[in-house]
Coordinates of C-alpha atoms in Angstrom, one line a residue:
X23 CA 71.7 276.1 47.9
X24 CA 73.7 274.7 50.7
X25 CA 77.4 275.2 50.9
X26 CA 79.4 272.2 49.6
X27 CA 81.1 272.0 53.2
X28 CA 77.9 271.7 54.6
X29 CA 76.6 268.7 52.4
X30 CA 79.8 266.5 53.3
X31 CA 79.2 262.7 53.5
X32 CA 81.3 259.7 54.2
X33 CA 84.6 259.8 55.4
X34 CA 84.9 263.4 54.4
X35 CA 82.6 264.4 56.7
X36 CA 84.1 262.4 59.4
X37 CA 87.2 264.2 58.9
X38 CA 85.8 267.5 59.2
X39 CA 83.1 266.9 62.2
X40 CA 84.4 264.4 64.4
X41 CA 86.3 266.8 66.4
X42 CA 87.6 264.2 68.8
X43 CA 89.8 262.9 66.1
X44 CA 91.4 266.1 65.5
X45 CA 92.4 266.5 69.1
X46 CA 94.0 263.3 70.4
X47 CA 94.4 264.3 74.0
X48 CA 90.7 265.4 74.3
X49 CA 90.2 263.2 77.5
X50 CA 92.5 265.4 79.4
X51 CA 90.4 268.1 78.8
X52 CA 87.4 266.4 80.0
X53 CA 89.2 265.4 83.3
X54 CA 90.4 269.0 83.8
X55 CA 87.0 270.4 83.5
X56 CA 85.7 268.2 85.8
X57 CA 88.2 268.6 88.3
X58 CA 88.2 272.4 88.1
X59 CA 84.1 272.5 88.3
X60 CA 84.5 270.3 91.4
X61 CA 86.8 273.0 93.0
X62 CA 84.6 275.9 91.9
X63 CA 81.4 274.3 93.6
X64 CA 83.6 274.3 97.0
X65 CA 83.7 277.8 96.8
X66 CA 80.5 279.2 95.6
X67 CA 77.0 278.7 96.2
X68 CA 75.0 276.6 94.0
X69 CA 71.5 274.9 93.7
X70 CA 70.0 272.5 91.4
X71 CA 66.7 273.7 89.9
X72 CA 64.0 272.3 87.9
X73 CA 64.8 268.5 88.2
X74 CA 62.3 266.3 86.3
X75 CA 62.1 262.6 86.7
X76 CA 65.2 262.6 84.0
X77 CA 68.4 262.6 85.7
X78 CA 69.7 264.9 83.2
X79 CA 67.0 267.4 82.9
X80 CA 67.8 270.3 85.5
X81 CA 69.4 273.7 85.8
X82 CA 72.3 274.2 88.2
X83 CA 72.4 277.8 89.4
X84 CA 75.8 279.4 90.5
X85 CA 75.6 282.9 92.5
X86 CA 78.5 284.8 94.1
X87 CA 78.5 286.0 97.6
X88 CA 77.6 289.7 96.4
X89 CA 75.3 289.6 93.5
X90 CA 75.8 292.8 91.2
X91 CA 73.6 291.8 88.1
X92 CA 70.2 291.0 87.4
X93 CA 71.2 289.3 84.6
X94 CA 72.0 285.4 84.5
X95 CA 74.4 283.8 82.0
X96 CA 73.1 280.3 81.2
X97 CA 75.3 277.9 79.5
X98 CA 74.3 274.9 77.4
X99 CA 77.0 272.3 77.1
X100 CA 78.4 270.3 74.1
X101 CA 79.1 266.5 73.8
X102 CA 77.5 266.0 70.2
X103 CA 74.2 265.6 72.0
X104 CA 75.3 261.9 73.3
X105 CA 77.7 262.7 75.9
X106 CA 79.0 264.8 78.9
X107 CA 77.4 265.9 82.0
X108 CA 76.4 269.5 83.2
X109 CA 78.6 268.9 86.5
X110 CA 81.8 269.3 84.4
X111 CA 81.1 272.7 83.1
X112 CA 80.6 274.7 86.4
X113 CA 84.2 275.8 85.7
X114 CA 82.9 278.0 83.3
X115 CA 81.1 280.1 85.9
X116 CA 84.3 281.5 87.6
X117 CA 84.9 285.0 85.6
X118 CA 81.1 285.4 85.7
X119 CA 80.9 284.9 89.4
X120 CA 84.3 286.8 90.1
X121 CA 82.4 289.7 88.3
X122 CA 79.3 289.5 90.7
X123 CA 77.0 287.9 87.8
X124 CA 75.1 284.7 88.4
X125 CA 75.7 281.7 86.0
X126 CA 73.8 278.6 85.4
X127 CA 74.3 275.1 83.2
X128 CA 71.6 273.4 81.8
X129 CA 71.2 269.9 81.7
X130 CA 69.3 267.9 79.0
X131 CA 68.6 264.1 78.1
X132 CA 71.1 262.5 75.8
X133 CA 70.7 260.4 72.6
X134 CA 70.0 257.7 72.1
X135 CA 68.0 257.5 75.2
X136 CA 66.0 260.3 73.9
X137 CA 65.2 261.5 70.3
X138 CA 66.9 264.8 68.7
X139 CA 63.4 266.3 68.9
X140 CA 62.8 265.2 72.3
X141 CA 66.2 266.6 73.4
X142 CA 65.5 269.8 71.8
X143 CA 62.0 270.0 73.4
X144 CA 63.6 269.4 76.8
X145 CA 66.1 272.2 76.5
X146 CA 63.4 274.6 75.3
X147 CA 61.0 273.5 78.4
X148 CA 63.7 273.9 80.8
X149 CA 64.3 277.5 79.4
X150 CA 60.6 278.4 79.3
X151 CA 60.1 277.2 82.8
X152 CA 63.1 279.0 84.2
X153 CA 61.8 282.1 82.7
X154 CA 58.5 281.5 84.1
X155 CA 59.3 280.6 87.5
X156 CA 62.2 283.5 87.9
X157 CA 60.6 285.0 90.8
X158 CA 60.8 281.9 93.0
X159 CA 64.8 281.9 92.2
X160 CA 67.2 282.6 95.4
X161 CA 68.2 285.8 93.7
X162 CA 66.8 288.3 91.2
X163 CA 66.8 287.5 87.4
X164 CA 65.4 289.8 84.9
X165 CA 67.2 288.4 81.7
X166 CA 68.8 285.5 80.2
X167 CA 71.9 285.3 78.3
X168 CA 72.8 282.1 76.5
X169 CA 76.0 280.5 75.7
X170 CA 76.5 277.3 74.1
X171 CA 79.4 275.1 73.0
X172 CA 79.4 272.5 70.0
X173 CA 76.2 270.8 70.4
X174 CA 75.3 273.5 72.6
X175 CA 75.7 276.1 70.0
X176 CA 73.3 274.3 68.0
X177 CA 70.7 274.1 70.5
X178 CA 71.2 277.9 71.2
X179 CA 70.7 278.6 67.8
X180 CA 67.6 276.5 67.7
X181 CA 66.1 278.1 70.7
X182 CA 66.2 281.5 68.8
X183 CA 64.2 280.1 65.7
X184 CA 60.6 280.5 64.9
X185 CA 58.8 277.5 66.7
X186 CA 61.2 277.2 69.3
X187 CA 61.8 280.8 70.9
X188 CA 58.5 282.2 70.7
X189 CA 57.8 282.3 74.5
X190 CA 61.3 283.3 74.9
X191 CA 61.1 286.7 73.0
X192 CA 61.1 288.7 76.2
X193 CA 63.6 286.5 78.0
X194 CA 66.8 286.3 76.2
X195 CA 69.3 289.3 76.1
X196 CA 72.2 287.7 74.0
X197 CA 73.5 284.7 72.7
X198 CA 77.1 283.5 72.2
X199 CA 78.0 279.9 70.2
X200 CA 81.5 278.7 70.8
X201 CA 82.0 276.3 67.8
X202 CA 78.6 275.5 67.2
X203 CA 76.7 273.6 64.4
X204 CA 73.9 274.8 62.8
X205 CA 73.3 272.7 59.5
X206 CA 72.9 268.9 60.8
X207 CA 72.7 267.3 57.5
X208 CA 76.5 266.4 57.4
X209 CA 76.0 264.3 60.2
X210 CA 73.5 261.7 58.9
X211 CA 76.4 259.7 57.5
X212 CA 79.3 259.6 60.0
X213 CA 79.2 257.3 63.2
X214 CA 77.8 260.1 65.3
X215 CA 74.3 259.4 63.9
X216 CA 74.6 256.0 65.5
X217 CA 73.3 257.7 68.7
X218 CA 71.5 260.5 67.0
X219 CA 69.1 258.4 64.7
X220 CA 68.5 261.7 62.3
X221 CA 66.6 261.2 59.3
X222 CA 67.1 263.7 56.4
X223 CA 63.7 265.3 57.3
X224 CA 64.7 265.7 61.1
X225 CA 68.0 267.1 60.3
X226 CA 66.2 269.7 58.0
X227 CA 63.8 270.4 60.8
X228 CA 66.3 271.0 63.5
X229 CA 68.8 272.9 61.7
X230 CA 68.9 276.5 62.6
X231 CA 70.4 277.6 59.2
X232 CA 66.9 276.2 57.4
X233 CA 64.8 278.1 60.1
X234 CA 63.7 281.6 60.4
X235 CA 65.5 283.4 63.2
X236 CA 63.0 284.9 65.6
X237 CA 65.0 286.7 68.2
X238 CA 66.2 290.1 67.5
X239 CA 69.3 290.0 70.0
X240 CA 72.8 290.4 69.6
X241 CA 74.8 287.3 68.4
X242 CA 78.3 286.3 68.4
X243 CA 79.6 283.3 66.5
X244 CA 83.2 281.9 67.8
X245 CA 85.2 279.1 66.6
X246 CA 88.8 278.0 67.5
X247 CA 91.3 279.2 65.1
X248 CA 92.8 275.4 64.8
X249 CA 89.3 273.8 64.1
X250 CA 88.4 272.1 60.7
X251 CA 87.1 274.2 57.8
X252 CA 83.7 272.8 58.2
X253 CA 83.3 274.1 61.7
X254 CA 84.4 277.7 60.4
X255 CA 82.0 277.3 57.6
X256 CA 79.2 276.7 59.8
X257 CA 79.8 279.9 61.8
X258 CA 80.3 281.9 58.9
X259 CA 77.1 280.9 57.0
X260 CA 75.1 281.1 59.9
X261 CA 76.5 284.6 61.0
X262 CA 75.4 285.5 57.2
X263 CA 72.1 283.9 57.8
X264 CA 71.3 286.2 60.8
X265 CA 72.7 289.4 59.4
X266 CA 70.3 288.9 56.2
X267 CA 67.6 288.8 58.5
X268 CA 68.7 292.1 60.2
X269 CA 69.9 290.6 63.1
X270 CA 73.2 291.7 64.8
X271 CA 76.1 289.1 64.8
X272 CA 79.5 289.3 65.4
X273 CA 81.9 286.3 64.0
X274 CA 85.7 286.0 65.3
X275 CA 88.1 283.2 65.8
X276 CA 89.8 282.5 69.4
X277 CA 93.4 282.5 68.2
X278 CA 95.5 279.0 68.7
X279 CA 92.4 277.3 70.1
X280 CA 91.0 273.8 69.1
X281 CA 87.6 272.4 69.6
X282 CA 88.1 272.0 73.3
X283 CA 90.3 274.9 74.2
X284 CA 88.0 277.2 72.8
X285 CA 86.0 276.5 75.8
X286 CA 88.9 277.2 78.2
X287 CA 89.4 280.3 76.5
X288 CA 85.8 281.4 77.3
X289 CA 86.4 280.8 80.9
X290 CA 89.1 283.2 81.0
X291 CA 88.3 286.5 82.0
X292 CA 90.6 288.4 79.6
X293 CA 89.3 286.7 76.5
X294 CA 87.2 288.2 73.8
X295 CA 84.6 286.0 74.2
X296 CA 84.0 286.5 77.8
X297 CA 84.5 290.4 77.5
X298 CA 81.8 290.3 74.5
X299 CA 79.4 288.7 76.9
X300 CA 80.3 290.8 79.8
X301 CA 79.5 293.9 77.5
X302 CA 76.1 292.7 76.7
X303 CA 75.1 291.9 80.2
X304 CA 76.3 295.1 81.7
X305 CA 74.6 296.9 79.0
X306 CA 71.0 298.2 79.0
X307 CA 68.5 295.4 80.3

């Protein structure tokens, strides 16, 4: 039986899940992220890979002058599956690049131009193609490590489930979710679903909490301390779900962070989130 906080509907669900309402100055975060990302692109090498006919299906690869790792950190952006652009998230690469670790941002088609199922299949296809064609990259990559924020946390979780991550079992070394969503049913009766067009069966089929985990890799579930109770419960319950399956998962809050500043914290080389990822990537490959 689902936790009551994962079965909310109506205005209560809006209060819990529409994160922008809780952070009135959220546009300032978006502007700052875009500016910092443009600055980073002036400083480091980068290349667009695996572009399809869709303008949003690609992977942007960033790498330092001196590469000191054969591990690649790949970030999946948020935006409730219906907004944001990968160009705005390159800023997260800085602490990785300054540590000699290559970094990538994955792009995917957005709702309502794509259905949620199509969007999820696009993410899987980009990851599988990147892994299959990794030997043609301009640097050596022997393992992928995933990170994702908000909707990106959902997509990260889904890629670790049966039926989704079957061809990625040898590819992925670790995964960290920042304020992810693992049960989609509360979104059905919010304005967010105007673009998502989820039905009860698709929400169930695309919710990692309803699926069997496949990848036995280290996970971390991180939430901003100042986020809604429902966001905390999403990560709490998914952590418990993984642990019941024997999959290692750590869970913590980033102090004094909201739904957006938790991503700024991840881009800080002194944060717990970055240090956890660094430890995973510097461990045995």
